[in-house]
Every structure is written in structure tokens, then in C-alpha cells.
Amino acid sequence: MAWLAEWLKQIIAIILLAGIVELLLPSNAYQRYVRLVLGLFILLALLSPILSLLQGEFGPRLEASIRDWQGSAARQAVQTGHSLTELQQQAAVLNSRQQDQAAELAAAKLAGEMAAEISRRSGAPQPRVEVLLEAESGGYWRISKVAVSLAEEMEEGNASTSPSISSPEPIEPVAVEVWLGSTTDHPEPQQATREASERWQQVIRTILADGWGVASELIQVTQAGGE
Amino acid sequence: MEMVQIVGIGLIATLLILIVKEQKPVFAFLLAVFTGIYLFLFLIGKIDTVIRVLENLASRSGVPTIYLQTILKIIGIAYIAEFGAQIVRDAGQESIASKIEFAGKVLILAMAVPIISIIVETVLNLLPAGG
């Protein structure tokens, strides 16, 4: 019975609205036309249970059709106001935006592949790679910078001559130290980055030059941590 | 109190227009236009409260907002058309005034087109297909 109450409420509200609107009208000249529209609204409200029973929700459809109607009028106004050069400018803007997005995607993919290759060949744990691309003429893109940041804890010896075979290391005993005092006298280690060691730089430059032909001056290798 | 103000403005404007009209009919017309615009703007605030009441009523009783939007647009068109037509009529251009009113009526009817199309479509769908 809830729908009945809702329906009656809607009809009463629309009839009240119609009465007030007729009072608000400035003169009698428009009364007939306004009455027509208001009558159509009341008719819609009266028919709404049947309509929704037969055709599903008609409210969104009515809204869409009114918006279409108003939108088509607006579009006509817009179409006459636009010249060919404006359209071409818009096309150029859209084109460049699309190219930028493609470049971003390509850079992310390239960075992922580089990181995987570095960690496969050198054994560096989870290197973070960022690739910057630069547009060239003719729609080509060039790698302008590769920044590799290595994780903090890495032994120098890992970058050895046989990196692909990593022998399992025995687990060392773990020492757990519990501090009960205040932690203020143990300052947090600073998370700074510094240049990675010469050896790592060499290894990573070789990998990137082999795989992607990146010139070594474009590569920047940093390592997290270090006091 | 506001009513007194409005009547006072109207009386003063009428008196001035009567004085000026003999010498410069154009200035009399301008005076009438400005008085009309002033009174219109003066009353827009009051119309605003009425419209707020209508919106409140509609939102509380679940009337779709698109109904109210259309109704308010119709009222707006009617007011603007009537206002313009009266100004033009004051200047003695009866035919232009009736054209403005005609435009207002056409625009109001154009508001009804989507509703009519929905109703007609529904009624046609109600009828049994084939035959």
C-alpha cells in the first residue's frame, strides 16, 4: 500500500503546484498554454503506475528526452558557431593528450620490464625504475632519463660475475633486541638516497645498455639509506 | 510598507513621464522602462521565496525534479515575455508586443513536446500490436 500513498501524494502535490503556478502567471494570455503543460504533468502522474507497470521506469526516459530536446537546440547553436579551425585545434589538443597517455603507459611498461631484467640479471632485490620519455619529431619518443633506485640493504658482493645463479644462503641467527626505555635516544635512521656504489652502477648500466640501448649518461643509479 | 514604496515609485514615475512626454517622448519611454525594470527586480526576491516553497513542496512529496524545472522555466518565460511585451506596448508598438507574446507562447509549447511525445509513445505501446 506504500505505493498508493506515494502516488496520491504525488498527484496532490502536482495539483497544488499547478494551482500556485497559475496564480504566479503574469497575465491571462499564457493561461491556456500553461494549463496544457500542467495538465500533461497531472496526466503523467495519474498514469505513472500503469506506465511503470507496462514499461518499467519512465521517469529517467522522460528526463532523457527533455534533456535531448534541450540539448539538440543547444547543439544547433553550437554547430553554427564553430569554424573549421576551431575544430582542428580541438582535434590537435585531443591528439596530443592521447599521445601523452600512450607515452605514460609505455614508460610504465618499460620501467617494469627494466626492473624485472635488472633484478633477474644482477640479483638486486626490487629495484625501482623510473623512465622519462621525451617527444621527438615524427611522433617518436626517446628515452631521456632512467632513474634506478636500489633497496637499502644490499651486499656489494651480490653483483658478482655469476648473478643468474643465486645460491641459497644459510639463515643467520636473528638477534631481537627489545628496548624498554624511551625511544628518544635512538634516532630514526634517515631515509636519504645516495649514489650507488661504482660496481652497481656499472652492472646496471651494462644491463640497460644491452637490453634497451640506453646511453650510460642517461642512467642515474641511487641507493636508499646511508647515513 | 513595500507596497507603499512600489505605489510611490509608480506614482512618481507616472508624474515625471506625464511632464516629460510633451517635450521628449523618448525620455518618457526610457523612464517607463527603468521604472519597470526597477519594480521587476524589487519583486524578484519575493518570487524567490514563493519558488523556494514550491521546491520544498515538490521535494517533500516526491515529485520528479524535472517536472518542477519545466514548470519554473515556463513561469520564467511567461514573466520575461510579458515584461518585454508591456514595455514595447508602452512605446506604442502593439504589433511587436504581440510578436513577443507569440514567441513566449511558442516557447512554452515547446516545453511540452517531450511530455507529449512520451505520452503518445506510451499510448501507442498500450494498443495491441498487429491487427
Short mmCIF file of C-alpha atoms in Angstrom, two decimals, chain A residues 2-115:
data_model
loop_
_atom_site.label_atom_id
_atom_site.label_comp_id
_atom_site.label_asym_id
_atom_site.label_seq_id
_atom_site.Cartn_x
_atom_site.Cartn_y
_atom_site.Cartn_z
CA ALA A 2 3.01 2.26 0.24
CA TRP A 3 2.97 2.90 -3.48
CA LEU A 4 -0.66 4.06 -3.26
CA ALA A 5 0.19 6.63 -0.61
CA GLU A 6 3.18 7.76 -2.63
CA TRP A 7 1.13 8.05 -5.79
CA LEU A 8 -1.66 10.04 -4.11
CA LYS A 9 0.91 12.32 -2.52
CA GLN A 10 2.49 12.96 -5.87
CA ILE A 11 -0.81 13.77 -7.55
CA ILE A 12 -1.91 16.11 -4.78
CA ALA A 13 1.44 17.87 -4.82
CA ILE A 14 1.32 18.37 -8.57
CA ILE A 15 -2.22 19.73 -8.44
CA LEU A 16 -1.22 22.14 -5.67
CA LEU A 17 1.80 23.17 -7.72
CA ALA A 18 -0.42 23.75 -10.71
CA GLY A 19 -2.72 26.00 -8.68
CA ILE A 20 0.15 28.09 -7.36
CA VAL A 21 1.75 28.33 -10.77
CA GLU A 22 -1.45 29.61 -12.31
CA LEU A 23 -1.58 32.29 -9.64
CA LEU A 24 2.02 33.21 -10.35
CA LEU A 25 1.43 33.78 -14.04
CA PRO A 26 1.78 37.42 -15.08
CA SER A 27 -1.24 37.61 -17.32
CA ASN A 28 -4.08 35.57 -18.72
CA ALA A 29 -2.51 35.42 -22.15
CA TYR A 30 -0.45 32.39 -21.24
CA GLN A 31 -3.04 30.65 -19.13
CA ARG A 32 -4.22 28.24 -21.79
CA TYR A 33 -0.72 27.16 -22.72
CA VAL A 34 0.41 26.74 -19.15
CA ARG A 35 -2.72 24.79 -18.38
CA LEU A 36 -1.92 22.43 -21.21
CA VAL A 37 1.54 21.68 -19.85
CA LEU A 38 0.30 21.35 -16.28
CA GLY A 39 -2.50 19.07 -17.47
CA LEU A 40 0.07 16.88 -19.17
CA PHE A 41 2.05 16.65 -15.96
CA ILE A 42 -1.03 15.67 -13.99
CA LEU A 43 -1.87 13.11 -16.66
CA LEU A 44 1.63 11.67 -16.38
CA ALA A 45 1.34 11.50 -12.61
CA LEU A 46 -2.05 9.78 -12.88
CA LEU A 47 -0.76 7.29 -15.42
CA SER A 48 2.54 6.65 -13.70
CA PRO A 49 1.55 3.30 -12.05
CA ILE A 50 0.28 1.95 -15.36
CA LEU A 51 3.29 3.28 -17.19
CA SER A 52 5.76 1.79 -14.76
CA LEU A 53 3.84 -1.49 -14.81
CA LEU A 54 3.95 -1.71 -18.58
CA GLN A 55 7.25 -0.14 -19.46
CA GLY A 56 9.45 -0.07 -16.42
CA GLU A 57 10.67 3.25 -15.13
CA PHE A 58 9.58 6.08 -17.37
CA GLY A 59 10.98 8.90 -15.18
CA PRO A 60 14.54 8.55 -16.47
CA ARG A 61 13.23 8.25 -20.02
CA LEU A 62 11.24 11.45 -19.69
CA GLU A 63 14.24 13.20 -18.22
CA ALA A 64 16.48 11.95 -21.01
CA SER A 65 14.02 13.02 -23.66
CA ILE A 66 13.67 16.52 -22.20
CA ARG A 67 17.44 16.82 -21.98
CA ASP A 68 17.76 15.57 -25.55
CA TRP A 69 15.27 18.15 -26.67
CA GLN A 70 17.07 20.97 -24.93
CA GLY A 71 20.47 19.60 -25.87
CA SER A 72 19.64 19.44 -29.56
CA ALA A 73 18.66 23.10 -29.51
CA ALA A 74 21.93 23.95 -27.75
CA ARG A 75 23.88 21.82 -30.23
CA GLN A 76 22.36 23.65 -33.16
CA ALA A 77 23.52 26.91 -31.63
CA VAL A 78 26.98 25.48 -31.07
CA GLN A 79 27.35 23.99 -34.52
CA THR A 80 26.72 27.26 -36.26
CA GLY A 81 29.25 29.00 -34.03
CA HIS A 82 32.20 26.68 -34.67
CA SER A 83 34.59 27.15 -37.52
CA LEU A 84 36.85 24.59 -39.14
CA THR A 85 39.99 25.96 -37.50
CA GLU A 86 38.46 25.63 -34.03
CA LEU A 87 37.56 22.05 -34.76
CA GLN A 88 41.10 21.38 -35.98
CA GLN A 89 42.53 22.93 -32.83
CA GLN A 90 40.33 20.73 -30.69
CA ALA A 91 41.43 17.71 -32.71
CA ALA A 92 45.09 18.63 -32.19
CA VAL A 93 44.58 19.01 -28.45
CA LEU A 94 42.84 15.65 -28.24
CA ASN A 95 45.57 14.05 -30.32
CA SER A 96 48.38 15.34 -28.14
CA ARG A 97 46.55 14.26 -24.99
CA GLN A 98 46.18 10.79 -26.42
CA GLN A 99 49.87 10.65 -27.32
CA ASP A 100 50.84 11.75 -23.83
CA GLN A 101 48.74 8.99 -22.34
CA ALA A 102 50.30 6.43 -24.67
CA ALA A 103 53.78 7.64 -23.68
CA GLU A 104 52.96 7.38 -19.99
CA LEU A 105 51.74 3.85 -20.49
CA ALA A 106 54.82 2.93 -22.49
CA ALA A 107 57.13 4.44 -19.84
CA ALA A 108 55.43 2.49 -17.07
CA LYS A 109 55.67 -0.75 -19.02
CA LEU A 110 59.32 -0.09 -19.92
CA ALA A 111 60.14 0.63 -16.28
CA GLY A 112 58.51 -2.61 -15.20
CA GLU A 113 60.47 -4.61 -17.77
CA MET A 114 63.75 -2.91 -16.84
CA ALA A 115 63.18 -3.59 -13.15
#
